PDB file of C-alpha atoms in Angstrom:
ATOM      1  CA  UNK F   1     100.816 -68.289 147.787  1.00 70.00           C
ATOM      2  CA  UNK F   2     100.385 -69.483 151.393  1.00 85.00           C
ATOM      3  CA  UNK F   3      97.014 -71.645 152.658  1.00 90.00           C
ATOM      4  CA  UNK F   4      94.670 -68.414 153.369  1.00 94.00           C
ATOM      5  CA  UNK F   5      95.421 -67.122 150.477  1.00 93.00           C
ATOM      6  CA  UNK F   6      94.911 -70.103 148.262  1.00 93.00           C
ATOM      7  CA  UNK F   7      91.695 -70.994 150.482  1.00 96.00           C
ATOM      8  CA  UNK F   8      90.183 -67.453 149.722  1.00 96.00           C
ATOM      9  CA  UNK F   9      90.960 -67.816 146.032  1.00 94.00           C
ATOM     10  CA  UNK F  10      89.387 -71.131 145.687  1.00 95.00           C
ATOM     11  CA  UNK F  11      86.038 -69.645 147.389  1.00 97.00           C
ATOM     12  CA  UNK F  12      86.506 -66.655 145.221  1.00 96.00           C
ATOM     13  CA  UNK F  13      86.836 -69.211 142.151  1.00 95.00           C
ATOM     14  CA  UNK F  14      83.565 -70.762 143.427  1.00 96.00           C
ATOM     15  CA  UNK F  15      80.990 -68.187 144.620  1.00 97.00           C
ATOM     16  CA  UNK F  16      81.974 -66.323 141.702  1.00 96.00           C
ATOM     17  CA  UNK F  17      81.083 -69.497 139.430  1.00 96.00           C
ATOM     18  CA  UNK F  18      77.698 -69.916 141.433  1.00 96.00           C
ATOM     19  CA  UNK F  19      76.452 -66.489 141.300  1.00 97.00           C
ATOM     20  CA  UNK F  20      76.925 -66.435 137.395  1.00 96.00           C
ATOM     21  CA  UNK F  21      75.646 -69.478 137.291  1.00 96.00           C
ATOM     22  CA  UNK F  22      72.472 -68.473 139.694  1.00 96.00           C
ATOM     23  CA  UNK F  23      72.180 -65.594 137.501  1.00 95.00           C
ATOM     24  CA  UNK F  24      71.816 -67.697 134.157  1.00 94.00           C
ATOM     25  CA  UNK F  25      69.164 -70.322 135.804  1.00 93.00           C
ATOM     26  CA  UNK F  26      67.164 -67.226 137.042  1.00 91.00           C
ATOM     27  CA  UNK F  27      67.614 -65.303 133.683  1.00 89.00           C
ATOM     28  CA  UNK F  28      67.080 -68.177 131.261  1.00 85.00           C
ATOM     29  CA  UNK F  29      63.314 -69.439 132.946  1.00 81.00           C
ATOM     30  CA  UNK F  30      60.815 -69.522 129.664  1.00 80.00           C
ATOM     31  CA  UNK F  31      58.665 -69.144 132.015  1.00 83.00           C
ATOM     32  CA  UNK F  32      59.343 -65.539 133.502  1.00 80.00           C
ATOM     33  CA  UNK F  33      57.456 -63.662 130.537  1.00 82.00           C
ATOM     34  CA  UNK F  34      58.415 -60.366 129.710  1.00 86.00           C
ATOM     35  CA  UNK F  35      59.064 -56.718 130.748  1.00 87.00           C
ATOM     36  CA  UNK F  36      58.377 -56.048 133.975  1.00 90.00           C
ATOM     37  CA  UNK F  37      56.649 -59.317 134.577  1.00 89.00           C
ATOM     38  CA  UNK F  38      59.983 -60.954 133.876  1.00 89.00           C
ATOM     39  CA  UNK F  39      61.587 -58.936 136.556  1.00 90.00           C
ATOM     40  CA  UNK F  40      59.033 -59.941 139.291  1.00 91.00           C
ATOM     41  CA  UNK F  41      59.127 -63.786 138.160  1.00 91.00           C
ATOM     42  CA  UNK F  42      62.745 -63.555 138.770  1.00 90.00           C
ATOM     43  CA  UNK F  43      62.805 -61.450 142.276  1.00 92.00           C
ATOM     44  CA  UNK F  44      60.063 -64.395 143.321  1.00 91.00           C
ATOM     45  CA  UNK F  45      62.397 -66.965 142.465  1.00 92.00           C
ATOM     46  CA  UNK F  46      65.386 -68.458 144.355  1.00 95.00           C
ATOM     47  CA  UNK F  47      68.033 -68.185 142.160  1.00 95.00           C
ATOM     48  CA  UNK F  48      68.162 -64.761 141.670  1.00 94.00           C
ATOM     49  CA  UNK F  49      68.889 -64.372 145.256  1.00 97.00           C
ATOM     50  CA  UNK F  50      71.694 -67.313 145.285  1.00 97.00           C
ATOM     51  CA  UNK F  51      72.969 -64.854 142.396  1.00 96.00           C
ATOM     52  CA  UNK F  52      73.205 -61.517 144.962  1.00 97.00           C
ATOM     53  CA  UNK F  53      74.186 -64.034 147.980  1.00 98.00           C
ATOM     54  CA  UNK F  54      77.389 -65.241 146.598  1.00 98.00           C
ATOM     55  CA  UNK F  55      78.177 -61.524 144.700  1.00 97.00           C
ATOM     56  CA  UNK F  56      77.813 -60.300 148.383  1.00 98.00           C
ATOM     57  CA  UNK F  57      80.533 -63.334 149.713  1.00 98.00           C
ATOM     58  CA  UNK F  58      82.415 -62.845 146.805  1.00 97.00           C
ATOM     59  CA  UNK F  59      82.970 -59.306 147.311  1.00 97.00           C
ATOM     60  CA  UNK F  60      83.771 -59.755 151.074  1.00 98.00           C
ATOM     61  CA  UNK F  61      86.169 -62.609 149.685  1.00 97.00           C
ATOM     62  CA  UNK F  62      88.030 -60.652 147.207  1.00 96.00           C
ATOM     63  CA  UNK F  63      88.950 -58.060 149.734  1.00 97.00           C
ATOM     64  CA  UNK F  64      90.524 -60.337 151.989  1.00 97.00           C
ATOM     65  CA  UNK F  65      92.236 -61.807 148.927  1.00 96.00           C
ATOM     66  CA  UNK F  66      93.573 -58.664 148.218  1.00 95.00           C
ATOM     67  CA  UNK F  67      94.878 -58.105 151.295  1.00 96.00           C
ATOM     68  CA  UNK F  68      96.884 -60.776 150.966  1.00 95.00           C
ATOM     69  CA  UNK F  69      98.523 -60.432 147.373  1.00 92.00           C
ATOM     70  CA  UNK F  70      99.165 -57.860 145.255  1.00 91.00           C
ATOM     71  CA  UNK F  71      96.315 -56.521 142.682  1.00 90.00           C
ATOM     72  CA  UNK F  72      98.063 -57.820 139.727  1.00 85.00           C
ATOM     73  CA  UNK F  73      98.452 -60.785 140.552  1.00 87.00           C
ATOM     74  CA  UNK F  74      95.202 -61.630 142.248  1.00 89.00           C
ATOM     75  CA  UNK F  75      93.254 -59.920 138.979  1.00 87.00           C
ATOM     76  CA  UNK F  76      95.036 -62.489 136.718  1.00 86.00           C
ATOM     77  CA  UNK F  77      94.241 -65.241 139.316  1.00 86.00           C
ATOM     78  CA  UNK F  78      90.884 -64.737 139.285  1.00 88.00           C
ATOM     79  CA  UNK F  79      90.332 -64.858 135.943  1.00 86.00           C
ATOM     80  CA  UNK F  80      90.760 -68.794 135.588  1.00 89.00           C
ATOM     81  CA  UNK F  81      86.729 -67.986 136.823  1.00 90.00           C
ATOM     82  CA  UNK F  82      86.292 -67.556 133.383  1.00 89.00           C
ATOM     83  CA  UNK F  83      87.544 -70.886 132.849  1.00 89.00           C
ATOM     84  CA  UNK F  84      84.821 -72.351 135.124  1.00 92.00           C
ATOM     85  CA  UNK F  85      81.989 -70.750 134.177  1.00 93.00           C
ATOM     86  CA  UNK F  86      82.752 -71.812 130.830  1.00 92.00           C
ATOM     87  CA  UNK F  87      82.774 -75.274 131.566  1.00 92.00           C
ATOM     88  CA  UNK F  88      79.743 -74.756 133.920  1.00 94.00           C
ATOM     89  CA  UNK F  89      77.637 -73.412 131.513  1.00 93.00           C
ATOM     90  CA  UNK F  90      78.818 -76.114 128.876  1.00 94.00           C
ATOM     91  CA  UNK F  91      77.730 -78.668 131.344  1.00 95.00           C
ATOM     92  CA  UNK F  92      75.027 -76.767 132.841  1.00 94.00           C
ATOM     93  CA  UNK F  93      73.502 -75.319 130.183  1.00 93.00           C
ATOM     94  CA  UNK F  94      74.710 -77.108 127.282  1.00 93.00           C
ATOM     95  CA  UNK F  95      76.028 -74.234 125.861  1.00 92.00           C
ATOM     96  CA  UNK F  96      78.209 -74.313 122.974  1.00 92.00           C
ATOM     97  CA  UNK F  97      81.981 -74.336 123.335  1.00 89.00           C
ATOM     98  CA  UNK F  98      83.421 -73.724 119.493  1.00 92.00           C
ATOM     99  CA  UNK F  99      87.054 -74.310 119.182  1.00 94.00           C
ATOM    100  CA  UNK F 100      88.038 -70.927 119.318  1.00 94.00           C
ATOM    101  CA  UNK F 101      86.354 -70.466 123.182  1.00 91.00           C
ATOM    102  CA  UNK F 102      88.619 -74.006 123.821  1.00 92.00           C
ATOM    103  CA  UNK F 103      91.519 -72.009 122.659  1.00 94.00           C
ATOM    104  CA  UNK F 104      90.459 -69.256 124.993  1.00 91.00           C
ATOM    105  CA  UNK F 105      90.220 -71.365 128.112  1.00 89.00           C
ATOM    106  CA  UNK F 106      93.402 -72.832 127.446  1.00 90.00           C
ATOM    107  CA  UNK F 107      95.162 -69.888 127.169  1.00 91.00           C
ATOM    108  CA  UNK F 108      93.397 -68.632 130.359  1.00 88.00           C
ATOM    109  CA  UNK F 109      94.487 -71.457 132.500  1.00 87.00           C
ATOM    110  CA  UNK F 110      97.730 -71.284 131.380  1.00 89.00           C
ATOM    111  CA  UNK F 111      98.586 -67.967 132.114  1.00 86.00           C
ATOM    112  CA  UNK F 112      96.814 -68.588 135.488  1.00 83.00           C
ATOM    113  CA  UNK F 113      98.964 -71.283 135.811  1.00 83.00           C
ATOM    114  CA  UNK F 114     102.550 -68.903 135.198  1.00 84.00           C
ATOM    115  CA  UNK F 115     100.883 -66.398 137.543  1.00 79.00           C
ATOM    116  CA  UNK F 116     100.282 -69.314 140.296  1.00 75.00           C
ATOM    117  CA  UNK F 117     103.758 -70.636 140.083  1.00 75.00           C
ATOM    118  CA  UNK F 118     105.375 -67.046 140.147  1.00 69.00           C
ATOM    119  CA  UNK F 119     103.659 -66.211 143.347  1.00 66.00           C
TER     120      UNK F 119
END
């Protein structure tokens, strides 16, 4: 993979992370109520707009990726994202990684890791 390539698949790898992440801080607020009220506490809120701001660079992002590799091989690079939000929301969020998710993310970066040197 040359240096464009690898720089748009690090940004992909990060605005990809962020807007999940955005989307969890403005979705988990015990604050935002309910129903409809919910939905307007979260449109008032920053994070929800981080959320669409990075989906909107990511999706600019991935098509220049694309245009650089082939599809299968940037859809199984871009799924070591799962790896990171993973660990984001573990250190984030404190959410729970059991030994079987561990597994998972191994397995993930590994086969990232075949794809990467392949290419």
């Amino acid at each position: 993979m040359h240096g464009l390539a690898l720089a748009l698949w690090i940004a992909y790898v990060l605005l990809d992370t962020g807007g999940q992440l955005a989307f969890k801080a403005a979705a988990g607020d015990e604050r935002a109520g309910d129903g409809l009220a919910r939905w307007r506490y979260m449109l008032a809120r920053p994070w929800i707009w981080v959320g669409i701001a990075c989906y909107v660079a990511v999706f600019v992002d991935w098509i220049a990726f694309l245009s650089l590799v082939p599809l299968s091989e940037g859809v199984l690079l871009a799924a070591i994202n799962i790896v990171a939000i993973m660990v984001a929301g573990r250190i984030l969020f404190r959410e729970r990684l059991t030994p079987l998710r561990v597994t998972g993310i191994l397995l993930v970066a590994a086969g990232v890791a075949i794809v990467g040197v392949g290419s």
